[in-house]
PDB file of C-alpha atoms in Angstrom:
ATOM      1  CA  MET A   1      22.889 -17.512 -23.143  1.00 44.00           C
ATOM      2  CA  ALA A   2      24.321 -18.228 -19.747  1.00 47.00           C
ATOM      3  CA  ARG A   3      25.329 -21.734 -18.817  1.00 43.00           C
ATOM      4  CA  LYS A   4      22.989 -23.093 -16.185  1.00 45.00           C
ATOM      5  CA  THR A   5      24.553 -26.315 -14.958  1.00 44.00           C
ATOM      6  CA  GLY A   6      27.807 -27.503 -13.476  1.00 44.00           C
ATOM      7  CA  SER A   7      29.663 -26.348 -10.400  1.00 44.00           C
ATOM      8  CA  HIS A   8      32.072 -24.177 -12.421  1.00 53.00           C
ATOM      9  CA  SER A   9      29.238 -22.106 -13.897  1.00 55.00           C
ATOM     10  CA  GLU A  10      27.513 -21.874 -10.515  1.00 62.00           C
ATOM     11  CA  ILE A  11      30.652 -20.178  -9.197  1.00 62.00           C
ATOM     12  CA  THR A  12      31.721 -18.222 -12.279  1.00 80.00           C
ATOM     13  CA  GLY A  13      28.307 -16.753 -13.165  1.00 84.00           C
ATOM     14  CA  PRO A  14      27.840 -15.057  -9.772  1.00 89.00           C
ATOM     15  CA  LYS A  15      31.493 -13.921  -9.790  1.00 92.00           C
ATOM     16  CA  ILE A  16      30.988 -12.300 -13.190  1.00 93.00           C
ATOM     17  CA  ARG A  17      27.897 -10.459 -11.974  1.00 93.00           C
ATOM     18  CA  ALA A  18      29.607  -9.370  -8.737  1.00 94.00           C
ATOM     19  CA  GLU A  19      32.730  -8.093 -10.499  1.00 95.00           C
ATOM     20  CA  ALA A  20      30.738  -6.385 -13.245  1.00 95.00           C
ATOM     21  CA  GLN A  21      28.616  -4.630 -10.625  1.00 96.00           C
ATOM     22  CA  ARG A  22      31.707  -3.526  -8.692  1.00 95.00           C
ATOM     23  CA  LEU A  23      33.491  -2.270 -11.818  1.00 96.00           C
ATOM     24  CA  PHE A  24      30.429  -0.547 -13.314  1.00 96.00           C
ATOM     25  CA  ALA A  25      29.748   1.211  -9.996  1.00 94.00           C
ATOM     26  CA  ARG A  26      33.359   2.317  -9.608  1.00 94.00           C
ATOM     27  CA  TYR A  27      34.253   3.353 -13.176  1.00 95.00           C
ATOM     28  CA  GLY A  28      30.935   3.611 -15.012  1.00 94.00           C
ATOM     29  CA  PHE A  29      29.417   1.222 -17.509  1.00 95.00           C
ATOM     30  CA  ALA A  30      30.904   2.911 -20.584  1.00 95.00           C
ATOM     31  CA  ALA A  31      34.455   2.851 -19.198  1.00 96.00           C
ATOM     32  CA  VAL A  32      34.514  -0.863 -18.337  1.00 96.00           C
ATOM     33  CA  SER A  33      35.362  -3.472 -20.959  1.00 94.00           C
ATOM     34  CA  MET A  34      34.435  -7.128 -21.037  1.00 93.00           C
ATOM     35  CA  ARG A  35      38.180  -7.821 -20.884  1.00 94.00           C
ATOM     36  CA  GLN A  36      38.400  -5.936 -17.559  1.00 95.00           C
ATOM     37  CA  ILE A  37      35.500  -7.939 -16.145  1.00 95.00           C
ATOM     38  CA  ALA A  38      37.106 -11.176 -17.307  1.00 93.00           C
ATOM     39  CA  GLY A  39      40.413 -10.181 -15.742  1.00 93.00           C
ATOM     40  CA  ALA A  40      38.747  -9.396 -12.419  1.00 94.00           C
ATOM     41  CA  VAL A  41      37.035 -12.805 -12.465  1.00 92.00           C
ATOM     42  CA  GLY A  42      40.135 -14.655 -13.632  1.00 90.00           C
ATOM     43  CA  VAL A  43      38.791 -16.012 -16.928  1.00 90.00           C
ATOM     44  CA  GLN A  44      39.512 -15.312 -20.588  1.00 89.00           C
ATOM     45  CA  ALA A  45      37.337 -12.579 -22.122  1.00 88.00           C
ATOM     46  CA  GLY A  46      35.755 -15.067 -24.525  1.00 87.00           C
ATOM     47  CA  ALA A  47      34.541 -17.157 -21.580  1.00 87.00           C
ATOM     48  CA  LEU A  48      32.223 -14.326 -20.498  1.00 89.00           C
ATOM     49  CA  TYR A  49      30.054 -14.999 -23.510  1.00 87.00           C
ATOM     50  CA  LEU A  50      29.135 -18.381 -22.065  1.00 86.00           C
ATOM     51  CA  TYR A  51      27.323 -16.413 -19.348  1.00 88.00           C
ATOM     52  CA  THR A  52      26.052 -13.294 -21.096  1.00 89.00           C
ATOM     53  CA  SER A  53      25.467 -12.235 -24.682  1.00 90.00           C
ATOM     54  CA  ASP A  54      27.093  -8.812 -24.242  1.00 93.00           C
ATOM     55  CA  LYS A  55      27.923  -6.066 -21.767  1.00 94.00           C
ATOM     56  CA  GLU A  56      24.492  -4.443 -21.939  1.00 95.00           C
ATOM     57  CA  ALA A  57      22.796  -7.778 -21.229  1.00 95.00           C
ATOM     58  CA  LEU A  58      25.000  -8.070 -18.152  1.00 95.00           C
ATOM     59  CA  LEU A  59      23.982  -4.585 -16.984  1.00 97.00           C
ATOM     60  CA  PHE A  60      20.326  -5.358 -17.638  1.00 97.00           C
ATOM     61  CA  ASP A  61      20.623  -8.566 -15.614  1.00 95.00           C
ATOM     62  CA  LEU A  62      22.120  -6.627 -12.694  1.00 96.00           C
ATOM     63  CA  LEU A  63      19.431  -3.941 -12.765  1.00 97.00           C
ATOM     64  CA  LYS A  64      16.563  -6.395 -13.191  1.00 97.00           C
ATOM     65  CA  THR A  65      17.848  -8.642 -10.421  1.00 96.00           C
ATOM     66  CA  HIS A  66      18.068  -5.655  -8.089  1.00 96.00           C
ATOM     67  CA  MET A  67      14.518  -4.541  -8.848  1.00 97.00           C
ATOM     68  CA  ASP A  68      13.112  -8.084  -8.624  1.00 97.00           C
ATOM     69  CA  GLU A  69      14.791  -8.566  -5.240  1.00 97.00           C
ATOM     70  CA  LEU A  70      13.608  -5.164  -3.987  1.00 97.00           C
ATOM     71  CA  ILE A  71       9.976  -5.853  -4.911  1.00 97.00           C
ATOM     72  CA  ALA A  72      10.062  -9.412  -3.550  1.00 97.00           C
ATOM     73  CA  ALA A  73      11.644  -8.287  -0.276  1.00 97.00           C
ATOM     74  CA  TRP A  74       9.062  -5.516   0.182  1.00 97.00           C
ATOM     75  CA  ARG A  75       6.207  -7.925  -0.499  1.00 95.00           C
ATOM     76  CA  ALA A  76       7.689 -10.345   2.055  1.00 96.00           C
ATOM     77  CA  GLU A  77       7.510  -7.664   4.769  1.00 94.00           C
ATOM     78  CA  PRO A  78       4.675  -7.987   7.288  1.00 91.00           C
ATOM     79  CA  ALA A  79       1.495  -6.472   5.883  1.00 87.00           C
ATOM     80  CA  GLY A  80      -1.437  -4.832   7.568  1.00 88.00           C
ATOM     81  CA  GLY A  81      -1.976  -1.877   9.795  1.00 92.00           C
ATOM     82  CA  ASP A  82      -3.161   1.583   8.993  1.00 95.00           C
ATOM     83  CA  ALA A  83      -1.516   3.811   6.403  1.00 96.00           C
ATOM     84  CA  HIS A  84       0.664   5.503   9.017  1.00 96.00           C
ATOM     85  CA  ALA A  85       2.141   2.165  10.161  1.00 96.00           C
ATOM     86  CA  ARG A  86       2.540   0.945   6.570  1.00 97.00           C
ATOM     87  CA  LEU A  87       4.351   4.144   5.553  1.00 97.00           C
ATOM     88  CA  GLU A  88       6.752   3.805   8.474  1.00 97.00           C
ATOM     89  CA  ARG A  89       7.438   0.196   7.457  1.00 97.00           C
ATOM     90  CA  PHE A  90       8.091   1.291   3.874  1.00 98.00           C
ATOM     91  CA  VAL A  91      10.523   4.042   4.905  1.00 98.00           C
ATOM     92  CA  ARG A  92      12.505   1.803   7.224  1.00 98.00           C
ATOM     93  CA  PHE A  93      12.480  -1.068   4.708  1.00 98.00           C
ATOM     94  CA  HIS A  94      13.677   1.096   1.818  1.00 97.00           C
ATOM     95  CA  ILE A  95      16.609   2.482   3.781  1.00 97.00           C
ATOM     96  CA  ARG A  96      17.579  -0.893   5.250  1.00 96.00           C
ATOM     97  CA  PHE A  97      17.344  -2.758   1.931  1.00 97.00           C
ATOM     98  CA  ASN A  98      19.218  -0.172  -0.110  1.00 95.00           C
ATOM     99  CA  LEU A  99      22.034   0.492   2.357  1.00 95.00           C
ATOM    100  CA  GLU A 100      22.952  -3.179   2.058  1.00 94.00           C
ATOM    101  CA  ARG A 101      23.170  -2.815  -1.738  1.00 94.00           C
ATOM    102  CA  ALA A 102      24.870   0.511  -2.417  1.00 91.00           C
ATOM    103  CA  GLU A 103      26.474  -0.557  -5.715  1.00 93.00           C
ATOM    104  CA  ALA A 104      23.230  -1.995  -7.093  1.00 94.00           C
ATOM    105  CA  VAL A 105      21.319   1.151  -6.125  1.00 93.00           C
ATOM    106  CA  PHE A 106      23.955   3.363  -7.741  1.00 91.00           C
ATOM    107  CA  LEU A 107      23.766   1.386 -10.987  1.00 92.00           C
ATOM    108  CA  SER A 108      19.962   1.427 -10.922  1.00 91.00           C
ATOM    109  CA  TYR A 109      19.953   5.208 -10.992  1.00 87.00           C
ATOM    110  CA  MET A 110      23.098   6.105 -12.918  1.00 90.00           C
ATOM    111  CA  GLU A 111      23.305   3.523 -15.678  1.00 94.00           C
ATOM    112  CA  LEU A 112      19.730   3.304 -17.000  1.00 92.00           C
ATOM    113  CA  ARG A 113      20.777   5.437 -19.957  1.00 93.00           C
ATOM    114  CA  ASN A 114      22.952   2.587 -21.206  1.00 95.00           C
ATOM    115  CA  LEU A 115      20.032   0.219 -21.727  1.00 96.00           C
ATOM    116  CA  SER A 116      18.301  -0.372 -25.036  1.00 96.00           C
ATOM    117  CA  PRO A 117      14.766   1.056 -25.196  1.00 97.00           C
ATOM    118  CA  GLU A 118      13.313  -2.433 -24.679  1.00 97.00           C
ATOM    119  CA  ASN A 119      15.430  -3.169 -21.615  1.00 97.00           C
ATOM    120  CA  PHE A 120      14.860   0.341 -20.266  1.00 97.00           C
ATOM    121  CA  ALA A 121      11.107  -0.232 -20.503  1.00 97.00           C
ATOM    122  CA  VAL A 122      11.386  -3.435 -18.461  1.00 98.00           C
ATOM    123  CA  ILE A 123      13.330  -1.720 -15.668  1.00 97.00           C
ATOM    124  CA  GLU A 124      11.044   1.309 -15.769  1.00 96.00           C
ATOM    125  CA  GLY A 125       8.059  -1.025 -15.417  1.00 97.00           C
ATOM    126  CA  LEU A 126       9.593  -2.651 -12.344  1.00 97.00           C
ATOM    127  CA  ARG A 127      10.340   0.758 -10.850  1.00 96.00           C
ATOM    128  CA  LYS A 128       6.739   1.792 -11.415  1.00 97.00           C
ATOM    129  CA  THR A 129       5.574  -1.403  -9.710  1.00 98.00           C
ATOM    130  CA  TYR A 130       7.630  -0.513  -6.636  1.00 97.00           C
ATOM    131  CA  GLU A 131       6.557   3.145  -6.702  1.00 97.00           C
ATOM    132  CA  THR A 132       2.928   2.030  -6.873  1.00 97.00           C
ATOM    133  CA  GLU A 133       3.394   0.164  -3.591  1.00 97.00           C
ATOM    134  CA  LEU A 134       4.237   3.472  -1.898  1.00 98.00           C
ATOM    135  CA  GLU A 135       1.619   5.466  -3.749  1.00 98.00           C
ATOM    136  CA  GLU A 136      -1.096   3.042  -2.621  1.00 97.00           C
ATOM    137  CA  ILE A 137      -0.033   3.633   0.992  1.00 97.00           C
ATOM    138  CA  LEU A 138      -0.236   7.386   0.456  1.00 98.00           C
ATOM    139  CA  LYS A 139      -3.674   7.120  -1.151  1.00 97.00           C
ATOM    140  CA  ALA A 140      -4.859   4.978   1.753  1.00 96.00           C
ATOM    141  CA  GLY A 141      -3.597   7.635   4.158  1.00 96.00           C
ATOM    142  CA  GLN A 142      -5.595  10.261   2.283  1.00 95.00           C
ATOM    143  CA  ASP A 143      -8.687   8.053   2.435  1.00 95.00           C
ATOM    144  CA  GLU A 144      -8.161   7.513   6.176  1.00 94.00           C
ATOM    145  CA  GLY A 145      -7.767  11.274   6.634  1.00 94.00           C
ATOM    146  CA  VAL A 146      -4.288  10.977   8.169  1.00 94.00           C
ATOM    147  CA  PHE A 147      -2.164  12.293   5.259  1.00 96.00           C
ATOM    148  CA  LEU A 148      -2.493  15.722   3.656  1.00 95.00           C
ATOM    149  CA  ILE A 149      -0.905  15.303   0.230  1.00 95.00           C
ATOM    150  CA  PRO A 150      -1.866  17.437  -2.772  1.00 94.00           C
ATOM    151  CA  ASP A 151      -0.461  14.937  -5.300  1.00 96.00           C
ATOM    152  CA  THR A 152       0.301  11.331  -4.352  1.00 97.00           C
ATOM    153  CA  LYS A 153       2.364  10.646  -7.497  1.00 97.00           C
ATOM    154  CA  LEU A 154       4.640  13.621  -6.828  1.00 97.00           C
ATOM    155  CA  ALA A 155       4.890  12.724  -3.133  1.00 97.00           C
ATOM    156  CA  THR A 156       5.819   9.149  -4.098  1.00 98.00           C
ATOM    157  CA  MET A 157       8.674  10.307  -6.325  1.00 97.00           C
ATOM    158  CA  ALA A 158       9.905  12.815  -3.730  1.00 97.00           C
ATOM    159  CA  ILE A 159       9.879  10.289  -0.882  1.00 97.00           C
ATOM    160  CA  ILE A 160      11.671   7.602  -2.889  1.00 97.00           C
ATOM    161  CA  ALA A 161      14.291  10.114  -4.073  1.00 95.00           C
ATOM    162  CA  MET A 162      14.852  11.301  -0.511  1.00 96.00           C
ATOM    163  CA  LEU A 163      15.139   7.764   0.885  1.00 97.00           C
ATOM    164  CA  THR A 164      17.396   6.540  -1.907  1.00 94.00           C
ATOM    165  CA  GLY A 165      19.618   9.575  -1.410  1.00 93.00           C
ATOM    166  CA  VAL A 166      20.820   8.105   1.881  1.00 95.00           C
ATOM    167  CA  ASN A 167      23.125   5.877  -0.171  1.00 92.00           C
ATOM    168  CA  THR A 168      25.022   8.897  -1.498  1.00 90.00           C
ATOM    169  CA  TRP A 169      26.253  10.088   1.889  1.00 93.00           C
ATOM    170  CA  PHE A 170      25.858   7.371   4.524  1.00 94.00           C
ATOM    171  CA  ARG A 171      29.073   5.765   5.738  1.00 92.00           C
ATOM    172  CA  GLU A 172      29.200   2.903   8.217  1.00 92.00           C
ATOM    173  CA  GLY A 173      30.858   4.061  11.429  1.00 92.00           C
ATOM    174  CA  GLY A 174      29.984   7.692  10.756  1.00 93.00           C
ATOM    175  CA  ARG A 175      28.224  10.145  13.037  1.00 95.00           C
ATOM    176  CA  LEU A 176      24.816   8.479  12.613  1.00 96.00           C
ATOM    177  CA  SER A 177      23.992   4.786  12.867  1.00 95.00           C
ATOM    178  CA  ARG A 178      21.642   3.110  10.415  1.00 95.00           C
ATOM    179  CA  ALA A 179      18.937   3.067  13.081  1.00 96.00           C
ATOM    180  CA  MET A 180      19.357   6.773  13.767  1.00 97.00           C
ATOM    181  CA  VAL A 181      19.185   7.562  10.051  1.00 97.00           C
ATOM    182  CA  ALA A 182      15.998   5.504   9.703  1.00 97.00           C
ATOM    183  CA  ASP A 183      14.438   7.290  12.702  1.00 97.00           C
ATOM    184  CA  ILE A 184      15.297  10.739  11.365  1.00 97.00           C
ATOM    185  CA  TYR A 185      14.145   9.945   7.832  1.00 97.00           C
ATOM    186  CA  TRP A 186      10.904   8.463   9.137  1.00 98.00           C
ATOM    187  CA  ASP A 187      10.280  11.674  11.087  1.00 97.00           C
ATOM    188  CA  MET A 188      10.950  13.788   7.964  1.00 97.00           C
ATOM    189  CA  VAL A 189       8.682  11.646   5.762  1.00 97.00           C
ATOM    190  CA  ARG A 190       5.937  11.611   8.405  1.00 96.00           C
ATOM    191  CA  LYS A 191       6.011  15.409   8.575  1.00 96.00           C
ATOM    192  CA  SER A 192       6.104  15.754   4.785  1.00 95.00           C
ATOM    193  CA  VAL A 193       2.779  13.933   4.424  1.00 95.00           C
ATOM    194  CA  GLY A 194       1.154  15.917   7.224  1.00 90.00           C
ATOM    195  CA  ALA A 195       0.941  13.006   9.643  1.00 71.00           C
TER     196      ALA A 195
END
């Protein structure tokens, strides 16, 4: 298990997670060794095992932390308003949150296959929790008569895939600013639900 006390572990633990995330995102989980992570952090490979039991546990920690932070940040957003206002908040939140965490988002979608079935189930459960937040907004919009959606589950998956896709092409300093991207994506989502 990871060491929890002492200034050295408070520095090294986060450095291990940051370097592992960077290396996994750049080269892929399977191609990165614990020795490479240790080298990037500046510790001996054996020292990593003071912080994590193995490479998969490190990946799981990164994915779970990302999902926990995503859900907590969404729930900390201002609540209230009609479904239209809540959907706009969700769209803008999702883009803003994920653009700040491109490596974590990439890992969350590309490296799930490297988790054990038990760890996969945990991450899948967290993803479903987040998806349910959006689906509840869509259902509310149907109830309010402002959204025309034949299947809220399918619409939820399509909207999240579209919003998350921003991370694959957006580049800071490019043709569109973050604000412009959020405005355009909000307009596309709004139209897709018939609002």
